[in-house]
CSV table of C-alpha atoms and ligand atoms in Angstrom, one decimal:
chain,number,residue,atom,x,y,z
A,1,MET,CA,-5.7,15.0,20.8
A,2,ARG,CA,-5.7,11.3,21.7
A,3,ILE,CA,-7.3,9.3,19.0
A,4,LEU,CA,-8.1,5.6,18.3
A,5,ALA,CA,-7.9,4.5,14.6
A,6,LEU,CA,-9.2,1.3,13.0
A,7,GLU,CA,-8.3,-0.3,9.7
A,8,THR,CA,-10.2,-3.4,8.4
A,9,SER,CA,-10.3,-2.8,4.6
A,10,CYS,CA,-8.7,-6.0,3.5
A,11,ASP,CA,-6.9,-8.8,5.3
A,12,GLU,CA,-5.4,-7.0,8.3
A,13,THR,CA,-7.3,-6.1,11.4
A,14,ALA,CA,-5.6,-3.1,12.9
A,15,ALA,CA,-6.0,-0.6,15.6
A,16,ALA,CA,-3.7,2.3,16.7
A,17,VAL,CA,-3.6,5.0,19.3
A,18,LEU,CA,-2.1,8.4,18.4
A,19,ASP,CA,-1.4,11.4,20.6
A,20,GLY,CA,-1.4,14.2,18.1
A,21,PRO,CA,0.5,13.8,14.7
A,22,ARG,CA,3.9,13.1,16.2
A,23,ARG,CA,3.3,10.3,18.7
A,24,VAL,CA,2.1,6.8,17.8
A,25,LEU,CA,1.4,5.3,21.2
A,26,SER,CA,0.5,1.9,19.9
A,27,SER,CA,-0.1,0.1,16.6
A,28,VAL,CA,-1.5,-3.4,16.6
A,29,VAL,CA,-1.9,-5.4,13.4
A,30,SER,CA,-3.5,-8.9,13.2
A,31,SER,CA,-2.7,-10.4,9.8
A,32,GLN,CA,-4.9,-13.0,8.2
A,33,VAL,CA,-2.3,-14.0,5.6
A,34,ARG,CA,-2.1,-17.6,6.9
A,35,LEU,CA,-5.9,-18.0,6.7
A,36,HIS,CA,-5.9,-17.0,3.0
A,37,ALA,CA,-2.7,-18.8,1.9
A,38,PRO,CA,-4.4,-22.1,1.0
A,39,TYR,CA,-6.6,-20.2,-1.5
A,40,GLY,CA,-3.8,-18.2,-3.0
A,41,GLY,CA,-5.6,-14.9,-2.5
A,42,VAL,CA,-7.9,-13.0,0.0
A,43,VAL,CA,-11.3,-14.7,0.3
A,44,PRO,CA,-13.7,-11.8,1.2
A,45,GLU,CA,-16.1,-13.8,3.4
A,46,ILE,CA,-13.3,-15.4,5.4
A,47,ALA,CA,-11.7,-11.9,5.8
A,48,ALA,CA,-14.9,-10.3,7.1
A,49,ARG,CA,-15.6,-13.1,9.5
A,50,HIS,CA,-12.0,-12.9,10.9
A,51,HIS,CA,-12.3,-9.1,11.3
A,52,LEU,CA,-15.4,-9.7,13.5
A,53,GLU,CA,-13.5,-12.1,15.7
A,54,ALA,CA,-10.3,-10.0,15.8
A,55,ILE,CA,-11.4,-6.4,16.2
A,56,ASP,CA,-12.3,-6.5,19.9
A,57,PRO,CA,-9.0,-8.1,21.1
A,58,VAL,CA,-7.0,-5.9,18.7
A,59,VAL,CA,-8.6,-2.7,20.0
A,60,ARG,CA,-8.1,-3.8,23.6
A,61,GLN,CA,-4.4,-4.5,22.9
A,62,ALA,CA,-3.9,-1.1,21.2
A,63,LEU,CA,-5.4,0.7,24.2
A,64,GLU,CA,-3.4,-1.5,26.7
A,65,ARG,CA,-0.1,-0.9,24.9
A,66,ALA,CA,-0.8,2.8,24.8
A,67,GLY,CA,-1.5,2.7,28.6
A,68,LEU,CA,-4.9,4.2,28.1
A,69,ALA,CA,-8.6,3.3,28.6
A,70,LEU,CA,-11.4,4.0,26.0
A,71,ASP,CA,-12.4,6.8,28.3
A,72,ASP,CA,-9.2,8.6,27.5
A,73,ILE,CA,-9.8,8.6,23.8
A,74,GLU,CA,-11.1,11.9,22.3
A,75,GLY,CA,-11.8,11.0,18.7
A,76,LEU,CA,-12.0,8.0,16.3
A,77,ALA,CA,-10.7,7.5,12.7
A,78,VAL,CA,-11.7,4.6,10.6
A,79,THR,CA,-11.1,3.4,7.0
A,80,ARG,CA,-14.3,3.8,5.1
A,81,GLY,CA,-12.9,2.7,1.7
A,82,PRO,CA,-11.8,1.6,-0.8
A,83,GLY,CA,-11.7,-2.1,0.1
A,84,LEU,CA,-13.8,-5.2,0.6
A,85,ILE,CA,-17.2,-4.0,1.6
A,86,GLY,CA,-17.9,-6.7,4.2
A,87,CYS,CA,-14.6,-6.0,5.8
A,88,LEU,CA,-14.9,-2.2,5.8
A,89,LEU,CA,-18.3,-2.5,7.5
A,90,VAL,CA,-16.8,-4.2,10.5
A,91,GLY,CA,-14.4,-1.3,11.3
A,92,VAL,CA,-17.1,1.3,10.5
A,93,ALA,CA,-19.7,-0.3,12.7
A,94,VAL,CA,-17.3,-0.7,15.6
A,95,ALA,CA,-16.1,2.9,15.3
A,96,ARG,CA,-19.6,4.3,15.1
A,97,ALA,CA,-20.7,2.2,18.1
A,98,MET,CA,-17.7,3.5,20.2
A,99,ALA,CA,-18.4,7.1,19.1
A,100,LEU,CA,-22.1,6.8,20.0
A,101,VAL,CA,-21.4,5.1,23.4
A,102,ARG,CA,-18.6,7.5,24.3
A,103,GLY,CA,-20.1,10.7,22.7
A,104,ILE,CA,-16.9,11.4,20.8
A,105,PRO,CA,-16.4,12.4,17.1
A,106,VAL,CA,-15.6,9.8,14.4
A,107,VAL,CA,-14.2,10.5,10.9
A,108,GLY,CA,-14.1,8.2,7.9
A,109,VAL,CA,-10.7,8.0,6.2
A,110,ASN,CA,-9.7,7.0,2.6
A,111,HIS,CA,-7.4,4.0,2.8
A,112,LEU,CA,-5.1,5.5,0.1
A,113,ALA,CA,-4.9,8.8,2.1
A,114,GLY,CA,-3.7,6.6,4.9
A,115,HIS,CA,-0.9,5.0,2.8
A,116,VAL,CA,0.2,8.5,1.6
A,117,ALA,CA,0.2,9.8,5.2
A,118,SER,CA,2.3,6.8,6.4
A,119,GLY,CA,5.3,8.7,4.8
A,120,TRP,CA,5.0,11.3,7.6
A,121,LEU,CA,4.5,8.8,10.6
A,122,GLU,CA,8.2,8.6,11.5
A,123,THR,CA,9.4,11.7,9.6
A,124,PRO,CA,6.8,14.4,10.6
A,125,ASP,CA,9.0,17.2,9.3
A,126,LEU,CA,9.3,15.8,5.8
A,127,PRO,CA,8.8,18.8,3.5
A,128,TYR,CA,5.9,19.6,1.1
A,129,PRO,CA,5.3,19.5,-1.8
A,130,ALA,CA,6.0,15.8,-2.0
A,131,LEU,CA,5.5,13.1,-4.5
A,132,ALA,CA,4.1,9.8,-3.1
A,133,LEU,CA,4.4,6.5,-4.9
A,134,VAL,CA,1.7,4.2,-3.3
A,135,VAL,CA,2.3,0.6,-4.4
A,136,SER,CA,0.2,-2.1,-2.8
A,137,GLY,CA,-1.7,-5.2,-3.7
A,138,GLY,CA,-4.8,-3.2,-4.7
A,139,HIS,CA,-3.4,0.1,-5.9
A,140,THR,CA,-0.5,1.6,-7.8
A,141,ALA,CA,-0.4,5.4,-8.2
A,142,LEU,CA,1.7,8.5,-8.0
A,143,TRP,CA,0.2,11.4,-6.0
A,144,ARG,CA,1.2,15.0,-5.8
A,145,VAL,CA,1.0,15.9,-2.1
A,146,ALA,CA,0.7,19.7,-1.6
A,147,GLY,CA,0.1,19.4,2.2
A,148,PRO,CA,-1.5,17.2,4.8
A,149,GLY,CA,-4.6,15.7,3.2
A,150,ARG,CA,-4.1,17.6,0.0
A,151,PHE,CA,-3.5,15.3,-3.0
A,152,THR,CA,-4.0,15.1,-6.7
A,153,LEU,CA,-3.4,12.1,-8.8
A,154,ALA,CA,-0.4,12.2,-11.2
A,155,ALA,CA,-0.5,8.6,-12.6
A,156,ARG,CA,-2.1,5.3,-11.8
A,157,THR,CA,-2.1,1.8,-13.1
A,158,ARG,CA,-4.3,1.0,-16.1
A,159,ASP,CA,-4.7,-2.6,-15.1
A,160,ASP,CA,-3.0,-4.6,-12.4
A,161,ALA,CA,-1.5,-3.1,-9.2
A,162,ALA,CA,2.2,-3.8,-8.8
A,163,GLY,CA,1.6,-6.0,-5.8
A,164,GLU,CA,-1.1,-7.9,-7.7
A,165,ALA,CA,1.4,-8.6,-10.5
A,166,PHE,CA,3.9,-9.9,-8.0
A,167,ASP,CA,1.2,-12.1,-6.5
A,168,LYS,CA,-0.1,-13.5,-9.8
A,169,VAL,CA,3.3,-14.2,-11.2
A,170,ALA,CA,4.3,-16.0,-7.9
A,171,LYS,CA,1.1,-18.1,-8.2
A,172,MET,CA,1.9,-19.1,-11.8
A,173,LEU,CA,5.3,-20.3,-10.6
A,174,GLY,CA,4.0,-22.2,-7.6
A,175,LEU,CA,5.7,-19.9,-5.2
A,176,PRO,CA,4.3,-19.4,-1.7
A,177,TYR,CA,1.5,-16.8,-1.0
A,178,PRO,CA,1.7,-13.9,-0.7
A,179,GLY,CA,3.9,-13.7,-3.8
A,180,GLY,CA,5.6,-10.3,-3.3
A,181,PRO,CA,7.9,-11.3,-0.4
A,182,ALA,CA,8.6,-14.7,-2.0
A,183,VAL,CA,9.6,-13.2,-5.4
A,184,ASP,CA,11.7,-10.5,-3.6
A,185,ARG,CA,13.6,-13.1,-1.6
A,186,LEU,CA,14.3,-15.3,-4.6
A,187,ALA,CA,15.1,-12.5,-7.0
A,188,GLY,CA,18.1,-11.4,-5.0
A,189,GLU,CA,19.9,-14.6,-6.1
A,190,GLY,CA,19.1,-14.3,-9.9
A,191,ASP,CA,20.3,-12.5,-13.0
A,192,PRO,CA,18.0,-9.5,-13.6
A,193,HIS,CA,18.9,-9.4,-17.2
A,194,ALA,CA,18.4,-13.0,-18.0
A,195,VAL,CA,14.9,-12.6,-19.4
A,196,PRO,CA,14.0,-9.4,-21.4
A,197,PHE,CA,10.9,-7.5,-20.2
A,198,GLY,CA,10.4,-4.5,-22.5
A,199,GLU,CA,9.6,-1.0,-21.3
A,200,VAL,CA,5.8,-0.3,-21.1
A,201,LYS,CA,4.4,2.7,-22.8
A,202,THR,CA,0.9,3.9,-21.9
A,203,LYS,CA,0.0,6.3,-24.6
A,204,GLY,CA,-0.4,9.9,-23.6
A,205,SER,CA,0.2,9.6,-19.9
A,206,LEU,CA,2.6,8.5,-17.2
A,207,ASP,CA,0.2,5.7,-16.2
A,208,PHE,CA,1.5,2.3,-15.3
A,209,SER,CA,0.5,-1.1,-16.8
A,210,PHE,CA,1.7,-4.4,-15.4
A,211,SER,CA,-0.7,-7.0,-17.0
A,212,GLY,CA,1.7,-7.4,-20.0
A,213,TYR,CA,4.4,-8.7,-17.8
A,214,LYS,CA,2.1,-11.3,-16.5
A,215,THR,CA,1.4,-12.5,-20.0
A,216,ALA,CA,5.2,-12.3,-20.8
A,217,VAL,CA,5.8,-14.7,-17.9
A,218,ARG,CA,3.1,-17.1,-19.1
A,219,VAL,CA,4.6,-17.0,-22.7
A,220,HIS,CA,8.1,-17.6,-21.3
A,221,LEU,CA,6.9,-20.6,-19.3
A,222,ALA,CA,5.2,-22.1,-22.4
A,223,GLU,CA,8.2,-21.4,-24.7
A,224,THR,CA,10.8,-22.8,-22.3
A,225,GLY,CA,8.8,-25.6,-20.7
A,226,LEU,CA,9.7,-24.3,-17.3
A,227,GLN,CA,7.3,-25.9,-14.8
A,228,PRO,CA,5.8,-24.4,-11.7
A,229,LEU,CA,7.0,-25.8,-8.4
A,230,ALA,CA,5.1,-28.9,-7.3
A,231,ALA,CA,5.2,-27.6,-3.7
A,232,PRO,CA,6.0,-24.1,-2.4
A,233,ASP,CA,9.0,-25.4,-0.4
A,234,GLU,CA,10.6,-27.0,-3.4
A,235,THR,CA,14.0,-25.5,-4.4
A,236,PRO,CA,13.4,-23.5,-7.5
A,237,PRO,CA,15.5,-24.2,-10.6
A,238,ARG,CA,18.1,-21.6,-11.8
A,239,ALA,CA,15.8,-20.6,-14.7
A,240,MET,CA,13.0,-19.7,-12.4
A,241,VAL,CA,15.3,-17.7,-10.1
A,242,ASP,CA,16.5,-15.7,-13.2
A,243,LEU,CA,13.0,-15.2,-14.4
A,244,VAL,CA,11.8,-13.7,-11.1
A,245,ALA,CA,14.9,-11.5,-10.8
A,246,SER,CA,14.2,-10.2,-14.4
A,247,PHE,CA,10.5,-9.7,-13.5
A,248,ARG,CA,11.2,-7.8,-10.3
A,249,HIS,CA,13.8,-5.7,-12.1
A,250,ALA,CA,11.3,-4.7,-14.8
A,251,VAL,CA,8.5,-3.8,-12.3
A,252,VAL,CA,10.8,-1.7,-10.2
A,253,ARG,CA,12.3,0.0,-13.4
A,254,GLU,CA,8.8,1.0,-14.5
A,255,LEU,CA,7.9,2.4,-11.1
A,256,ILE,CA,11.2,4.4,-10.8
A,257,ARG,CA,11.1,5.6,-14.4
A,258,ARG,CA,7.8,7.3,-14.0
A,259,THR,CA,8.6,8.6,-10.6
A,260,ARG,CA,11.9,10.1,-11.9
A,261,GLN,CA,10.0,11.7,-14.8
A,262,LEU,CA,7.6,13.4,-12.5
A,263,ILE,CA,10.3,14.6,-10.2
A,264,GLU,CA,12.1,16.2,-13.1
A,265,ASP,CA,8.9,17.8,-14.4
A,266,GLU,CA,7.6,19.1,-11.1
A,267,ARG,CA,10.6,19.4,-8.7
A,268,PRO,CA,8.9,18.4,-5.5
A,269,ARG,CA,10.9,18.6,-2.2
A,270,ALA,CA,10.3,15.1,-1.0
A,271,LEU,CA,9.6,11.5,-2.2
A,272,VAL,CA,7.4,9.0,-0.3
A,273,VAL,CA,7.3,5.4,-1.2
A,274,ALA,CA,4.5,3.6,0.6
A,275,GLY,CA,2.1,0.6,0.5
A,276,GLY,CA,2.9,-3.1,0.8
A,277,VAL,CA,5.2,-3.2,-2.2
A,278,ALA,CA,7.4,-0.5,-0.5
A,279,ALA,CA,8.7,-3.5,1.4
A,280,ASN,CA,10.5,-4.6,-1.8
A,281,SER,CA,14.2,-4.5,-1.3
A,282,LEU,CA,15.1,-3.5,-4.8
A,283,LEU,CA,12.4,-0.8,-4.9
A,284,ARG,CA,13.7,0.6,-1.6
A,285,ALA,CA,17.3,0.7,-2.9
A,286,GLU,CA,16.3,2.3,-6.2
A,287,ALA,CA,14.1,4.9,-4.5
A,288,ARG,CA,17.0,5.8,-2.2
A,289,ARG,CA,19.3,6.2,-5.3
A,290,LEU,CA,16.7,8.3,-7.1
A,291,ALA,CA,16.2,10.6,-4.1
A,292,ASP,CA,20.0,11.0,-3.7
A,293,GLU,CA,20.4,11.8,-7.4
A,294,THR,CA,17.6,14.4,-7.4
A,295,GLY,CA,18.4,15.8,-4.0
A,296,LEU,CA,15.0,15.0,-2.5
A,297,ALA,CA,14.2,14.2,1.1
A,298,LEU,CA,13.0,10.5,1.1
A,299,SER,CA,10.6,8.7,3.4
A,300,ILE,CA,10.0,5.0,3.0
A,301,PRO,CA,8.1,3.9,6.1
A,302,PRO,CA,9.5,1.0,8.2
A,303,LEU,CA,8.0,-2.3,7.2
A,304,LYS,CA,5.4,-2.2,10.0
A,305,TYR,CA,3.9,0.9,8.4
A,306,CYS,CA,4.3,-0.2,4.7
A,307,GLY,CA,1.6,-2.8,4.9
A,308,ASP,CA,-1.9,-2.1,6.0
A,309,ASN,CA,-2.0,-0.6,9.5
A,310,ALA,CA,-4.1,1.8,11.6
A,311,ALA,CA,-1.4,4.3,12.6
A,312,MET,CA,-1.5,5.7,9.0
A,313,ILE,CA,-5.3,5.9,9.2
A,314,GLY,CA,-5.1,7.8,12.4
A,315,LEU,CA,-2.5,10.3,11.0
A,316,ALA,CA,-4.7,10.8,7.9
A,317,GLY,CA,-7.8,11.3,9.9
A,318,LEU,CA,-6.3,13.6,12.6
A,319,PRO,CA,-6.7,17.0,10.7
A,320,ALA,CA,-10.4,16.4,10.3
A,321,LEU,CA,-10.8,15.5,14.0
A,322,VAL,CA,-8.8,18.5,15.1
A,323,ALA,CA,-10.9,20.7,12.8
A,324,GLY,CA,-14.0,19.5,14.7
A,325,GLU,CA,-15.5,17.3,12.0
A,326,ASN,CA,-17.8,14.4,12.9
A,327,HIS,CA,-19.0,11.9,10.3
A,328,LEU,CA,-21.2,9.9,12.7
A,329,ASP,CA,-24.5,10.5,10.9
A,330,ASP,CA,-23.4,9.7,7.3
A,331,LEU,CA,-20.4,7.3,7.9
A,332,ASP,CA,-20.7,4.2,5.8
A,333,GLY,CA,-18.3,1.8,4.1
A,334,ALA,CA,-17.6,2.3,0.4
A,335,ALA,CA,-16.0,-0.4,-1.7
A,336,SER,CA,-14.7,2.1,-4.3
A,337,LEU,CA,-13.8,5.6,-3.2
A,338,PRO,CA,-11.9,8.2,-5.3
A,339,LEU,CA,-9.3,10.2,-3.5
A,340,GLY,CA,-9.0,13.9,-3.9
A,341,GLY,CA,-12.4,14.6,-5.5
A,342,PRO,CA,-12.8,15.2,-9.2
A,343,GLU,CA,-9.1,15.9,-9.5
A,344,ALA,CA,-8.3,12.3,-8.6
A,345,ALA,CA,-10.0,11.0,-11.7
A,346,ARG,CA,-7.6,13.0,-13.9
A,347,THR,CA,-4.1,11.8,-14.8
A,348,SER,CA,-1.3,13.8,-16.2
A,349,HIS,CA,-1.2,13.8,-19.9
A,350,ARG,CA,2.3,13.6,-21.2
A,351,HIS,CA,4.5,11.1,-23.0
A,352,LEU,CA,7.4,9.3,-21.4
B,1,KG4,O1,-0.5,-2.5,1.4
B,1,KG4,P1,-0.7,-4.0,1.5
B,1,KG4,O2,-0.4,-4.7,2.8
B,1,KG4,O3,-2.2,-4.4,1.2
B,1,KG4,C1,-3.0,-3.8,0.2
B,1,KG4,O4,-2.9,-4.3,-0.9
B,1,KG4,O5,-3.6,-2.7,0.5
B,1,KG4,O6,0.1,-4.7,0.3
B,1,KG4,C2,0.2,-6.1,0.1
B,1,KG4,C3,0.9,-6.3,-1.2
B,1,KG4,C4,0.8,-7.7,-1.7
B,1,KG4,O7,0.5,-7.7,-3.1
B,1,KG4,C5,2.2,-8.3,-1.5
B,1,KG4,O8,2.6,-9.3,-2.3
B,1,KG4,C6,3.0,-7.0,-1.7
B,1,KG4,O9,2.3,-6.0,-1.1
B,1,KG4,N1,4.4,-7.1,-1.1
B,1,KG4,C7,5.5,-7.1,-1.8
B,1,KG4,C8,6.6,-7.3,-0.9
B,1,KG4,N2,6.0,-7.4,0.4
B,1,KG4,C9,4.7,-7.3,0.2
B,1,KG4,N3,5.7,-7.0,-3.1
B,1,KG4,C10,7.0,-7.0,-3.5
B,1,KG4,N4,8.1,-7.2,-2.7
B,1,KG4,C11,7.9,-7.3,-1.4
B,1,KG4,N5,9.0,-7.5,-0.6
B,2,ZN,ZN1,-3.3,-1.0,1.7
């Protein structure tokens, strides 16, 4: 089945064409990062307006690169949530219009199901059951994946997402936006043990919590008198390089510690690390080590599939399309959308 997928939940306008679950014919991503950089975060109104401008050329380019016309497409998949509602509605409206005009089915896809599915884009034979660590700017969670589209939540963040923590700390230090890549680049040159960031305990569960680290950075700045950079291109002082190295080390340690605990408890066959923060070089290295030590198959998508993209939405939506589902009549955007039904609201209750 040849399908076109759209993703417009945040600040990337993306379209992809898939021919069944094993062939991504094209994946086009138009990033708005530069538009939001002056504000130090995504501005919802600007994002929605840009999606409106970008969606048509992005779809055309995806079809062109796949060597197909819209007439060749047999089904549509679109992100319906969670995300910024004004942004989601652009993708949903365009997908519904195309479905109506062409008389083909359209399915709504949960953005997080897309991030989980990205683990199988380039490794379609990755075994189940798997554990998926999804770490992005908006979400941080561990999912048990029993099979395609079959998830339950094992742990999630109680406050900030890991990417959000990277972005906020970077902002405090005057580093360029988005903060994750900037912190990652700088951290490689610093001493990860220079500044102590204690282990975080979330009582009674494996849940994550990152807001304490943000406060720890603020307190450290106040106590040491370390000043944020006056301009993003200024050379950071040694003390700042050591601080971000220690911060990155602590965030990755927390992510890996809980992942290891769940692997030991539940013995899955594969580990997936996905979402924008899966681009982090230390997290990639530590996940590789963890998979080696525990004997699991590992999938960390290539960078083009770590951040928001439509190929993952297509892969996540494909089973519903193949099963003959059509959401045309009740498809709408949803700013918040739980994944996996009531199960998703439950986290595992155990102590670390
Ligand atoms: O998945 P994504 O593109 O968007 C959503 O949040 O859904 O993730 C973006 C997040 C941002 O917070 C960004 O700072 C973070 O991923 N990020 C990184 C790195 N590259 C991107 N965080 C840490 N290290 C990186 N190398
Ligand atoms: Zn995302």
